[in-house]
CSV table of C-alpha atoms in Angstrom, one decimal:
chain,number,residue,atom,x,y,z
F,22,MET,CA,-33.4,120.4,22.4
F,23,TYR,CA,-34.9,118.0,19.9
F,24,ALA,CA,-37.5,119.3,17.4
F,25,PRO,CA,-40.9,117.5,17.8
F,26,LEU,CA,-41.7,114.9,15.1
F,27,PRO,CA,-44.3,115.8,12.6
F,28,PHE,CA,-47.8,114.4,13.3
F,29,MET,CA,-48.5,111.1,11.4
F,30,GLY,CA,-52.2,111.0,10.7
F,31,ASP,CA,-54.5,108.2,9.8
F,32,GLY,CA,-53.7,108.5,6.1
F,33,ALA,CA,-50.0,107.7,6.6
F,34,ASN,CA,-50.9,104.7,8.8
F,35,CYS,CA,-53.3,103.4,6.1
F,36,THR,CA,-50.7,103.8,3.4
F,37,HIS,CA,-48.2,101.8,5.6
F,38,THR,CA,-50.7,99.1,6.2
F,39,MET,CA,-51.5,98.8,2.4
F,40,ILE,CA,-47.8,98.4,1.6
F,41,ILE,CA,-47.5,95.6,4.1
F,42,ARG,CA,-50.5,93.9,2.7
F,43,ARG,CA,-49.3,94.1,-0.8
F,44,LEU,CA,-46.0,92.7,0.2
F,45,ILE,CA,-47.6,89.8,2.0
F,46,ARG,CA,-49.8,89.1,-1.0
F,47,ARG,CA,-46.7,89.1,-3.3
F,48,ILE,CA,-44.9,86.7,-0.9
F,49,LEU,CA,-47.9,84.4,-0.7
F,50,LEU,CA,-48.3,84.5,-4.5
F,51,PHE,CA,-44.6,83.7,-5.0
F,52,MET,CA,-44.7,80.9,-2.5
F,53,GLY,CA,-47.9,79.5,-4.2
F,54,MET,CA,-46.2,79.6,-7.6
F,55,MET,CA,-43.1,77.9,-6.2
F,56,ALA,CA,-45.3,75.2,-4.6
F,57,ILE,CA,-47.0,74.6,-7.9
F,58,ILE,CA,-43.7,74.4,-9.8
F,59,LEU,CA,-42.3,72.0,-7.2
F,60,LEU,CA,-45.4,69.9,-7.3
F,61,ALA,CA,-45.2,69.8,-11.1
F,62,ILE,CA,-41.6,68.8,-11.0
F,63,THR,CA,-42.3,66.1,-8.4
F,64,ILE,CA,-45.2,64.6,-10.3
F,65,GLY,CA,-43.2,64.8,-13.6
F,66,GLY,CA,-40.2,63.3,-12.0
F,67,SER,CA,-42.3,60.5,-10.4
F,68,PHE,CA,-43.8,59.6,-13.8
F,69,TYR,CA,-40.3,59.6,-15.3
F,70,MET,CA,-39.1,57.4,-12.5
F,71,LEU,CA,-41.9,54.9,-13.1
F,72,ASP,CA,-41.3,54.9,-16.8
F,73,ILE,CA,-37.6,54.0,-16.2
F,74,SER,CA,-38.2,51.4,-13.5
F,75,LEU,CA,-41.6,49.9,-14.4
F,76,GLY,CA,-42.0,50.9,-18.1
F,77,ASP,CA,-38.7,50.0,-19.7
F,78,LEU,CA,-39.4,46.9,-21.7
F,79,SER,CA,-36.2,46.6,-23.8
F,80,GLY,CA,-36.1,42.9,-22.8
F,81,LYS,CA,-39.3,42.4,-24.8
F,82,ASP,CA,-37.1,42.4,-27.9
F,83,LEU,CA,-36.2,38.7,-28.2
F,84,GLN,CA,-33.8,39.3,-31.0
F,85,VAL,CA,-31.7,41.7,-29.0
F,86,ARG,CA,-31.3,39.2,-26.2
F,87,ARG,CA,-30.7,36.4,-28.7
F,88,ASP,CA,-28.0,38.4,-30.4
F,89,GLN,CA,-26.4,39.2,-27.1
F,90,LEU,CA,-26.3,35.6,-26.1
F,91,LEU,CA,-25.1,34.5,-29.5
F,92,GLN,CA,-22.1,36.8,-29.1
F,93,GLU,CA,-21.3,35.7,-25.6
F,94,SER,CA,-22.1,32.0,-25.8
F,95,PRO,CA,-23.0,30.8,-29.3
F,96,ASP,CA,-22.9,27.2,-28.1
F,97,VAL,CA,-25.9,27.9,-25.8
F,98,VAL,CA,-28.0,29.2,-28.6
F,99,ALA,CA,-27.0,26.2,-30.7
F,100,TRP,CA,-28.0,23.9,-27.9
F,101,ALA,CA,-31.5,25.5,-27.6
F,102,ASP,CA,-32.0,25.5,-31.4
F,103,SER,CA,-31.1,21.8,-31.6
F,104,LEU,CA,-33.5,20.9,-28.8
F,105,LYS,CA,-36.2,22.9,-30.6
F,106,ASP,CA,-35.5,21.1,-33.9
F,107,ILE,CA,-36.1,17.6,-32.3
F,108,GLY,CA,-39.2,18.7,-30.2
F,109,MET,CA,-37.5,18.7,-26.8
F,110,MET,CA,-38.0,22.4,-26.5
F,111,ARG,CA,-41.5,23.8,-27.1
F,112,ASP,CA,-43.7,26.9,-26.7
F,113,THR,CA,-46.9,27.2,-24.9
F,114,PHE,CA,-49.4,30.1,-24.3
F,115,MET,CA,-52.1,30.8,-21.7
F,116,THR,CA,-54.8,33.4,-21.5
F,117,THR,CA,-55.3,34.7,-18.0
F,118,ALA,CA,-58.6,35.5,-16.3
F,119,ASP,CA,-58.1,39.2,-17.2
F,120,GLY,CA,-57.5,38.5,-20.8
F,121,ARG,CA,-53.7,38.7,-21.1
F,122,ARG,CA,-51.9,36.2,-23.3
F,123,LEU,CA,-48.8,34.8,-21.5
F,124,HIS,CA,-46.0,32.8,-23.1
F,125,ALA,CA,-43.6,30.1,-21.8
F,126,ASN,CA,-41.0,27.7,-23.1
F,127,TYR,CA,-40.6,24.2,-21.7
F,128,PHE,CA,-37.8,21.6,-22.2
F,129,PHE,CA,-38.0,17.8,-21.7
F,130,ALA,CA,-35.1,16.2,-19.9
F,131,ASN,CA,-33.0,13.6,-21.7
F,132,ASP,CA,-34.6,10.9,-19.6
F,133,SER,CA,-38.2,10.7,-18.5
F,134,THR,CA,-38.5,12.3,-15.1
F,135,ALA,CA,-41.0,14.0,-12.8
F,136,ARG,CA,-38.3,16.4,-11.6
F,137,THR,CA,-38.9,19.9,-13.0
F,138,MET,CA,-37.2,23.3,-12.5
F,139,VAL,CA,-39.3,26.5,-13.1
F,140,VAL,CA,-36.7,29.2,-14.1
F,141,ILE,CA,-37.9,32.8,-13.7
F,142,HIS,CA,-36.0,35.5,-15.5
F,143,GLY,CA,-35.1,39.0,-14.3
F,144,PHE,CA,-35.9,42.6,-15.1
F,145,THR,CA,-36.4,43.3,-18.9
F,146,CYS,CA,-35.2,39.8,-19.7
F,147,ASN,CA,-36.6,36.7,-21.4
F,148,ILE,CA,-35.8,33.1,-22.2
F,149,TYR,CA,-32.4,34.0,-23.8
F,150,SER,CA,-31.3,35.5,-20.5
F,151,SER,CA,-31.9,32.2,-18.7
F,152,LEU,CA,-30.6,29.7,-21.2
F,153,LYS,CA,-27.1,29.3,-19.7
F,154,ILE,CA,-28.3,28.3,-16.3
F,155,ALA,CA,-31.2,26.4,-17.8
F,156,ARG,CA,-28.7,24.2,-19.7
F,157,MET,CA,-27.0,23.3,-16.4
F,158,PHE,CA,-30.3,22.4,-14.8
F,159,ARG,CA,-31.3,20.2,-17.7
F,160,ASP,CA,-28.1,18.6,-18.9
F,161,SER,CA,-26.1,18.3,-15.6
F,162,LEU,CA,-28.9,17.9,-13.1
F,163,GLY,CA,-31.4,16.0,-15.3
F,164,LEU,CA,-34.4,18.3,-14.8
F,165,ASN,CA,-37.3,19.2,-17.0
F,166,LEU,CA,-37.5,23.0,-17.5
F,167,PHE,CA,-40.3,25.5,-17.6
F,168,LEU,CA,-39.4,29.1,-18.4
F,169,PRO,CA,-42.3,31.6,-18.3
F,170,ASP,CA,-42.1,35.1,-19.9
F,171,LEU,CA,-43.2,37.5,-17.1
F,172,HIS,CA,-45.9,40.2,-17.7
F,173,GLY,CA,-44.7,42.5,-20.5
F,174,HIS,CA,-41.5,40.5,-21.2
F,175,GLY,CA,-40.6,38.2,-24.1
F,176,GLU,CA,-43.7,37.1,-25.9
F,177,SER,CA,-46.1,37.8,-23.0
F,178,ASP,CA,-48.6,40.6,-23.1
F,179,GLY,CA,-48.2,43.7,-21.0
F,180,ASP,CA,-46.9,47.3,-21.3
F,181,ASN,CA,-45.2,47.6,-17.9
F,182,VAL,CA,-43.1,45.8,-15.3
F,183,GLN,CA,-44.8,44.2,-12.3
F,184,PHE,CA,-41.5,43.8,-10.3
F,185,GLY,CA,-42.4,40.2,-9.3
F,186,TRP,CA,-45.5,41.1,-7.3
F,187,LYS,CA,-48.4,40.3,-9.7
F,188,ASP,CA,-45.9,38.1,-11.7
F,189,ALA,CA,-46.1,35.6,-8.8
F,190,ASP,CA,-49.9,35.2,-9.5
F,191,ASP,CA,-49.1,34.6,-13.2
F,192,VAL,CA,-46.6,31.9,-12.3
F,193,LEU,CA,-49.0,30.3,-9.9
F,194,GLU,CA,-51.6,30.3,-12.8
F,195,TRP,CA,-49.1,28.3,-14.9
F,196,MET,CA,-48.6,25.6,-12.2
F,197,PRO,CA,-51.5,23.3,-13.1
F,198,LEU,CA,-50.0,23.0,-16.6
F,199,VAL,CA,-46.5,22.5,-15.2
F,200,THR,CA,-47.7,19.6,-13.0
F,201,ARG,CA,-49.2,17.9,-16.1
F,202,LEU,CA,-46.6,18.5,-18.8
F,203,PHE,CA,-44.0,15.9,-17.8
F,204,CYS,CA,-45.7,13.3,-15.7
F,205,GLU,CA,-48.8,12.4,-13.8
F,206,GLU,CA,-49.9,15.4,-11.7
F,207,THR,CA,-49.6,13.6,-8.4
F,208,ASP,CA,-46.0,12.5,-9.2
F,209,ALA,CA,-44.6,16.0,-10.1
F,210,ARG,CA,-41.7,17.3,-8.1
F,211,ILE,CA,-41.1,20.9,-8.8
F,212,ALA,CA,-38.4,23.4,-7.7
F,213,VAL,CA,-38.6,27.2,-8.5
F,214,GLN,CA,-35.5,29.3,-9.2
F,215,GLY,CA,-35.3,33.0,-10.0
F,216,VAL,CA,-32.6,35.6,-10.5
F,217,SER,CA,-33.1,39.2,-9.4
F,218,MET,CA,-36.7,40.2,-10.2
F,219,GLY,CA,-37.2,36.5,-10.9
F,220,ALA,CA,-36.0,35.8,-7.4
F,221,ALA,CA,-38.5,38.3,-6.0
F,222,THR,CA,-41.2,36.6,-8.0
F,223,ALA,CA,-40.2,33.2,-6.6
F,224,MET,CA,-40.2,34.5,-3.0
F,225,ASN,CA,-43.6,36.2,-3.5
F,226,LEU,CA,-44.9,32.9,-4.9
F,227,SER,CA,-43.5,31.0,-1.9
F,228,GLY,CA,-45.8,32.9,0.4
F,229,LYS,CA,-48.9,32.4,-1.8
F,230,GLU,CA,-48.9,28.8,-3.0
F,231,LYS,CA,-50.1,25.7,-1.2
F,232,MET,CA,-49.1,23.1,-3.7
F,233,PRO,CA,-47.6,19.8,-2.5
F,234,GLN,CA,-45.9,19.4,-5.9
F,235,ILE,CA,-43.6,22.4,-5.3
F,236,LYS,CA,-40.8,21.1,-3.0
F,237,CYS,CA,-38.4,24.1,-2.7
F,238,TYR,CA,-37.2,27.5,-3.9
F,239,ILE,CA,-33.9,29.0,-5.0
F,240,GLU,CA,-33.7,32.8,-4.9
F,241,ASP,CA,-30.6,34.4,-6.4
F,242,CYS,CA,-30.0,38.1,-5.6
F,243,GLY,CA,-33.6,39.0,-4.9
F,244,TYR,CA,-34.6,42.2,-3.1
F,245,THR,CA,-36.4,42.8,0.2
F,246,SER,CA,-39.1,45.0,-1.3
F,247,VAL,CA,-39.7,47.2,-4.3
F,248,TRP,CA,-39.6,50.2,-2.0
F,249,ASP,CA,-36.2,49.3,-0.7
F,250,GLU,CA,-34.8,48.6,-4.2
F,251,LEU,CA,-36.1,51.7,-5.9
F,252,SER,CA,-35.3,54.1,-3.0
F,253,GLY,CA,-31.8,52.7,-2.9
F,254,GLU,CA,-31.4,53.2,-6.7
F,255,LEU,CA,-32.7,56.8,-6.3
F,256,ARG,CA,-30.0,57.5,-3.7
F,257,ASN,CA,-27.2,55.7,-5.4
F,258,ARG,CA,-27.8,56.6,-9.0
F,259,TYR,CA,-29.3,60.1,-8.7
F,260,ASP,CA,-28.2,61.1,-5.2
F,261,LEU,CA,-31.8,62.0,-4.3
F,262,PRO,CA,-33.7,61.3,-1.0
F,263,PRO,CA,-36.8,59.1,-1.1
F,264,PHE,CA,-39.1,62.0,-0.2
F,265,PRO,CA,-41.0,63.1,-2.1
F,266,LEU,CA,-40.4,61.2,-5.4
F,267,MET,CA,-40.8,57.7,-3.9
F,268,HIS,CA,-44.1,58.7,-2.1
F,269,VAL,CA,-45.6,60.3,-5.2
F,270,SER,CA,-44.4,57.4,-7.5
F,271,ASP,CA,-45.9,54.9,-5.1
F,272,LEU,CA,-49.3,56.6,-5.3
F,273,ILE,CA,-49.1,56.6,-9.1
F,274,CYS,CA,-48.1,52.9,-9.2
F,275,ARG,CA,-51.0,52.1,-6.9
F,276,TRP,CA,-53.3,54.0,-9.3
F,277,ARG,CA,-51.8,52.5,-12.5
F,278,ASN,CA,-51.1,48.9,-11.4
F,279,GLY,CA,-53.1,48.3,-8.3
F,280,TRP,CA,-50.2,47.6,-5.9
F,281,SER,CA,-47.8,49.7,-3.9
F,282,PHE,CA,-44.0,49.6,-3.5
F,283,LYS,CA,-44.2,48.6,0.2
F,284,GLU,CA,-46.9,46.0,-0.4
F,285,ALA,CA,-44.6,44.2,-3.0
F,286,ALA,CA,-42.3,42.9,-0.3
F,287,PRO,CA,-40.7,39.5,-0.7
F,288,LEU,CA,-39.4,39.9,2.8
F,289,GLU,CA,-42.9,39.5,4.2
F,290,MET,CA,-43.8,36.6,1.8
F,291,VAL,CA,-40.7,34.7,2.7
F,292,GLY,CA,-41.9,34.7,6.3
F,293,ARG,CA,-45.0,32.8,5.2
F,294,CYS,CA,-43.1,30.1,3.2
F,295,ASN,CA,-43.0,26.6,4.7
F,296,LYS,CA,-40.8,25.0,2.0
F,297,PRO,CA,-37.0,24.8,1.9
F,298,MET,CA,-35.3,27.8,0.4
F,299,MET,CA,-31.8,28.5,-0.8
F,300,PHE,CA,-30.5,32.1,-0.7
F,301,ILE,CA,-27.7,33.1,-3.1
F,302,HIS,CA,-26.2,36.6,-3.4
F,303,GLY,CA,-22.9,38.2,-4.5
F,304,ASP,CA,-21.1,40.2,-1.8
F,305,ALA,CA,-20.1,42.8,-4.5
F,306,ASP,CA,-23.7,43.4,-5.6
F,307,THR,CA,-24.6,47.1,-5.6
F,308,PHE,CA,-27.7,46.9,-7.8
F,309,VAL,CA,-29.6,44.7,-5.4
F,310,PRO,CA,-27.3,45.4,-2.4
F,311,SER,CA,-25.9,42.3,-0.8
F,312,TRP,CA,-27.2,43.4,2.7
F,313,MET,CA,-30.7,42.5,1.5
F,314,VAL,CA,-30.0,38.8,1.6
F,315,TYR,CA,-29.5,38.7,5.4
F,316,PRO,CA,-33.0,40.0,6.5
F,317,LEU,CA,-34.5,37.7,3.8
F,318,TYR,CA,-32.6,34.7,5.2
F,319,GLU,CA,-33.6,35.7,8.8
F,320,ALA,CA,-37.2,36.1,7.9
F,321,LYS,CA,-37.4,32.5,6.5
F,322,GLN,CA,-38.4,29.9,9.0
F,323,GLY,CA,-37.7,26.2,8.7
F,324,ILE,CA,-35.2,24.7,6.3
F,325,LYS,CA,-32.9,27.2,4.6
F,326,THR,CA,-29.4,27.6,3.3
F,327,LEU,CA,-27.3,30.7,2.5
F,328,TRP,CA,-24.5,31.1,0.0
F,329,VAL,CA,-22.8,34.5,-0.4
F,330,THR,CA,-20.3,34.4,-3.3
F,331,HIS,CA,-17.1,36.4,-2.9
F,332,GLY,CA,-16.4,39.2,-5.3
F,333,THR,CA,-19.5,38.7,-7.4
F,334,ASP,CA,-21.6,41.6,-8.6
F,335,HIS,CA,-25.3,41.5,-9.6
F,336,ALA,CA,-26.7,38.2,-11.0
F,337,HIS,CA,-23.3,36.7,-11.7
F,338,SER,CA,-22.9,34.0,-9.1
F,339,PHE,CA,-23.4,31.2,-11.7
F,340,ARG,CA,-21.1,32.9,-14.1
F,341,ASP,CA,-18.3,33.3,-11.5
F,342,TYR,CA,-18.8,29.9,-9.7
F,343,PRO,CA,-20.4,27.6,-12.2
F,344,LYS,CA,-19.3,24.2,-10.8
F,345,GLU,CA,-19.8,25.2,-7.2
F,346,TYR,CA,-23.2,26.6,-8.1
F,347,GLU,CA,-24.1,23.3,-9.7
F,348,ASN,CA,-22.9,21.2,-6.8
F,349,ARG,CA,-24.6,23.3,-4.1
F,350,VAL,CA,-27.9,23.4,-6.0
F,351,ARG,CA,-27.7,19.6,-6.6
F,352,GLU,CA,-27.2,19.0,-2.9
F,353,PHE,CA,-30.1,21.4,-2.0
F,354,LEU,CA,-32.5,19.8,-4.5
F,355,GLU,CA,-31.7,16.3,-3.3
F,356,SER,CA,-32.2,17.2,0.4
F,357,SER,CA,-35.5,18.9,-0.6
F,358,GLY,CA,-36.9,15.8,-2.4
F,359,VAL,CA,-36.5,17.0,-6.0
């Protein structure tokens, strides 16, 4: 026979309950501490991500870009310097409605013309990053040039990067001057070309402007949206999923800059454009993945043309195919009335 179990009174039950409660409190405390630590890491990581993607202004150092170009193509620097010496290349500044001082360079063509190309640089770049292609536009295609420094780049005010979203508003603010610089305002025939972030700026501008002087756009390796671009970089460079860093970074960007990653979407703006647009992208581009050009091209209604360059990585279509680039752009400009 089994011996009867000893009687467990109320005191034992109470002790057992207290142990369970202490254990639950410790688990909840641990979970709360872990949640706070994870939140702190996420917020810190989000600020770090923004500082890398929107706060890196190394391109503001003009001398660095000049020295780089001087090493790669000393003839291009000499070309620009010679034009500046004879007054064919000049500087201009503008103060925006919110008090920022913006800078641009402009070049007169060899012969008097109303045909003008606005050339928009990319991420952390400035005029020296655009001079190679600018020389082609001016000397081979006979165009005047207008090269703005975007917010926080070159000699323009700003302590962060706007990824082409508010930059489009700045370029639009430049346009009355552009239409008057080289000819009578009513005669101006303007094309807008941008590379990478400059391409995003051009596409964003295309959905906002209603200026008859702007005849067409050329976007070279632009992205569909800031969200798509940054989340892709987060996966490819750091092997991290978009959640939660992208979502927290997006909230911080909205608080800091007044716009969100998904709002800054050239894909949507291209759909509003009623001017001809040329799309260029390298099929080996992994920084702004080449797949992005196809939804951009599909979103554009009306006159459009697509050129995907074989074996070309990011922003190097002109470098890899200089003569074909020139010929294709020439044909596109002529068909667009520029």
